[in-house]
Short mmCIF file of C-alpha atoms in Angstrom, two decimals:
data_model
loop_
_atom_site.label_atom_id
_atom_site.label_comp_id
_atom_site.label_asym_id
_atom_site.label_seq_id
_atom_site.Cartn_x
_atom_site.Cartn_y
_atom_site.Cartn_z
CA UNK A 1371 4.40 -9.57 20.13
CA UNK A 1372 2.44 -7.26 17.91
CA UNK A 1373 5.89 -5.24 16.87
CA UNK A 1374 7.48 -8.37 16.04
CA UNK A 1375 4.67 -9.45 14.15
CA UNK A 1376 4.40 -6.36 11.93
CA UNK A 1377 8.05 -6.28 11.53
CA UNK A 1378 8.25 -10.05 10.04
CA UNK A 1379 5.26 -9.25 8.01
CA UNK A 1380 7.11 -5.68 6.55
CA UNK A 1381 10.40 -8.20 6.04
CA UNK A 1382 7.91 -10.69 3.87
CA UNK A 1383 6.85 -7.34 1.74
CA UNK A 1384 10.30 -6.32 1.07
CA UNK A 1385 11.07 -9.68 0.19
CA UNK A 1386 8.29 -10.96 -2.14
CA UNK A 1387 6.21 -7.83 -2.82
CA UNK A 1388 8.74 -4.91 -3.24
CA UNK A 1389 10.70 -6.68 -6.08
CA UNK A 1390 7.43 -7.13 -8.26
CA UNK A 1391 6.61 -3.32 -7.85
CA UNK A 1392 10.23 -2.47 -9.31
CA UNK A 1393 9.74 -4.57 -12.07
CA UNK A 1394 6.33 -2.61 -12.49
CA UNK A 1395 8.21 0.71 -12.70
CA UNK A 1396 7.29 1.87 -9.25
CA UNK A 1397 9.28 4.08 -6.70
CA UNK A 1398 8.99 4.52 -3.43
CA UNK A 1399 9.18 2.62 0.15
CA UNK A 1400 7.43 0.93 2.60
CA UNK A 1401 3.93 2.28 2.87
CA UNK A 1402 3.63 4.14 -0.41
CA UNK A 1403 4.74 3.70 -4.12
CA UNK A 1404 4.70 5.86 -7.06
CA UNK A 1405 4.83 5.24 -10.93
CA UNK A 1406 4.71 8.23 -13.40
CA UNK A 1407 3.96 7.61 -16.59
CA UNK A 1408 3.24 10.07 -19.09
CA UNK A 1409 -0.82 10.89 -17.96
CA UNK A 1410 -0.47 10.45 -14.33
CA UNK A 1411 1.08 9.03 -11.32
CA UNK A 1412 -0.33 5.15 -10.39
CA UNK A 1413 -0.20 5.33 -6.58
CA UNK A 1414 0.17 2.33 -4.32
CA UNK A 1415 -0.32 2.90 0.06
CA UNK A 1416 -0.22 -0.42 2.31
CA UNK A 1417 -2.32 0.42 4.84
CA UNK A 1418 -1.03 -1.61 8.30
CA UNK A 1419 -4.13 -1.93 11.23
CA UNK A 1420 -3.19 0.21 14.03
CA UNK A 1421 -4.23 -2.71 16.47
CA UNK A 1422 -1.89 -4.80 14.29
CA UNK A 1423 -2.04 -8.67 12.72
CA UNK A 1424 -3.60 -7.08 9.08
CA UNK A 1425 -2.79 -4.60 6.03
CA UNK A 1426 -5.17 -3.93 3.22
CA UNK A 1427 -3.57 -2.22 -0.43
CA UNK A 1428 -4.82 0.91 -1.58
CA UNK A 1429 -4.84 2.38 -4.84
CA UNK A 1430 -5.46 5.71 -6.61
CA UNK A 1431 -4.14 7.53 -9.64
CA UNK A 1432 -3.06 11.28 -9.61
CA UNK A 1433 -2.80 13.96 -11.86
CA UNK A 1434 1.01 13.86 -13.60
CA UNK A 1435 1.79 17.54 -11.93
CA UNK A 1436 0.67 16.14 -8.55
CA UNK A 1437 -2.41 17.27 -6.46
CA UNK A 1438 -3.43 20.33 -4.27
CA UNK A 1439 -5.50 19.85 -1.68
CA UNK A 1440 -8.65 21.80 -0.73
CA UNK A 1441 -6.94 23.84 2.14
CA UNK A 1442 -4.59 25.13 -1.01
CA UNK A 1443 -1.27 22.88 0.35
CA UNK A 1444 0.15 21.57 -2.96
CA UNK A 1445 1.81 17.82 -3.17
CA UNK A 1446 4.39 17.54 -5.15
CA UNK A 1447 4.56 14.37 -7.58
CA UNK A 1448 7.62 12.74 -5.72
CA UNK A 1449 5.34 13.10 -2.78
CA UNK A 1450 1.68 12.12 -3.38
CA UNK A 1451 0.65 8.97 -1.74
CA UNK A 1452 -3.02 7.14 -2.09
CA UNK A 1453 -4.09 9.20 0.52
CA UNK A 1454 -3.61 12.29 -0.64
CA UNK A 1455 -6.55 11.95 -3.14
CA UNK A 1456 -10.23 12.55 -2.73
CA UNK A 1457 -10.75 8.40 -4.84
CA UNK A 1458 -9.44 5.90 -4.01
CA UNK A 1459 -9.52 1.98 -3.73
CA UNK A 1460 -9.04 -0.63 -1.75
CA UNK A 1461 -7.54 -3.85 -3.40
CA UNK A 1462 -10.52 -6.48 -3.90
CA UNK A 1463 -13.58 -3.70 -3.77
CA UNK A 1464 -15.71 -2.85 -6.09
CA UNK A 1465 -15.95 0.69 -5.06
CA UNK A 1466 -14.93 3.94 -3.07
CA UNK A 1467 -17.47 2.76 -0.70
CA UNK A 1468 -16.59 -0.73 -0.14
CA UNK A 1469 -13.97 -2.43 1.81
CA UNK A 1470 -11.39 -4.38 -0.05
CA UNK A 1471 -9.47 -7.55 1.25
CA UNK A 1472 -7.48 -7.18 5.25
CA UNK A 1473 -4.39 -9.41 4.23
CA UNK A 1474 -4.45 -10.77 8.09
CA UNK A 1475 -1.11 -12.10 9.52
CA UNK A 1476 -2.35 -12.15 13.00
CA UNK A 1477 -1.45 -16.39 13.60
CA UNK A 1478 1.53 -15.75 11.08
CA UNK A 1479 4.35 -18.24 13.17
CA UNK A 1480 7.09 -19.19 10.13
CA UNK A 1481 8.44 -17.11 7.64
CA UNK A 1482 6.10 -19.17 5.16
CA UNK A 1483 2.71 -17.78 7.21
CA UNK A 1484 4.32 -14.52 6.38
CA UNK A 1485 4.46 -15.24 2.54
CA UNK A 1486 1.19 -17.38 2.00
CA UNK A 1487 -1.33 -14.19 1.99
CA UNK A 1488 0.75 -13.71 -1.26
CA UNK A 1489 -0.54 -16.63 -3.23
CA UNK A 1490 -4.01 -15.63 -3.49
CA UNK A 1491 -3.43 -12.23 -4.90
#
């Protein structure tokens, strides 16, 4: 059930969420996006529960050459994702150290349960 869940929730992304990122300018698939512009790279990561029926959005910016991390491993800019940086956000928080908004699909039955998280955003 969970697996079928998750996958008509990733169908509603692709459908409604993917095609507003494009427009955006950003590149990338399901979980993690990427716009370069000419001071850095904007980074988008959907983060999916690992007991399933919620996602929350996180968000960071990166340096235009892409990051290194402390153990000295350098991430190229086609391959940086949200969590690759020491800051970032949750979508709907205030701050590193708060939690943002769970988009919960958990009681998600039609394809329109799938798409109403959507509206508030």
């Amino acid at each position: 059930m969970l697996a079928d869940q998750r996958r008509e929730m990733l169908i509603a992304l692709k459908e409604v969420v993917i095609p507003v990122l494009r427009r955006q300018g950003f590149k990338g698939s399901l979980n993690h996006f990427r716009r370069r512009n000419e001071n850095n790279i904007d980074l988008i990561t959907f983060q999916f529960n690992k007991w399933g029926g919620s996602f929350i959005v996180e968000l960071a910016v990166c340096p235009k050459e892409g990051t290194t991390m402390i153990w000295g491993e350098e991430i190229l800019p086609n391959k940086v994702t949200a969590h690759h940086m020491n800051n970032w956000y949750r979508l709907g928080s205030k701050s590193i150290d708060q939690d943002g908004i769970w988009f919960d699909y958990e009681n998600a039955v039609t394809k329109e349960d799938y798409q109403k998280w959507q509206k508030g955003c």
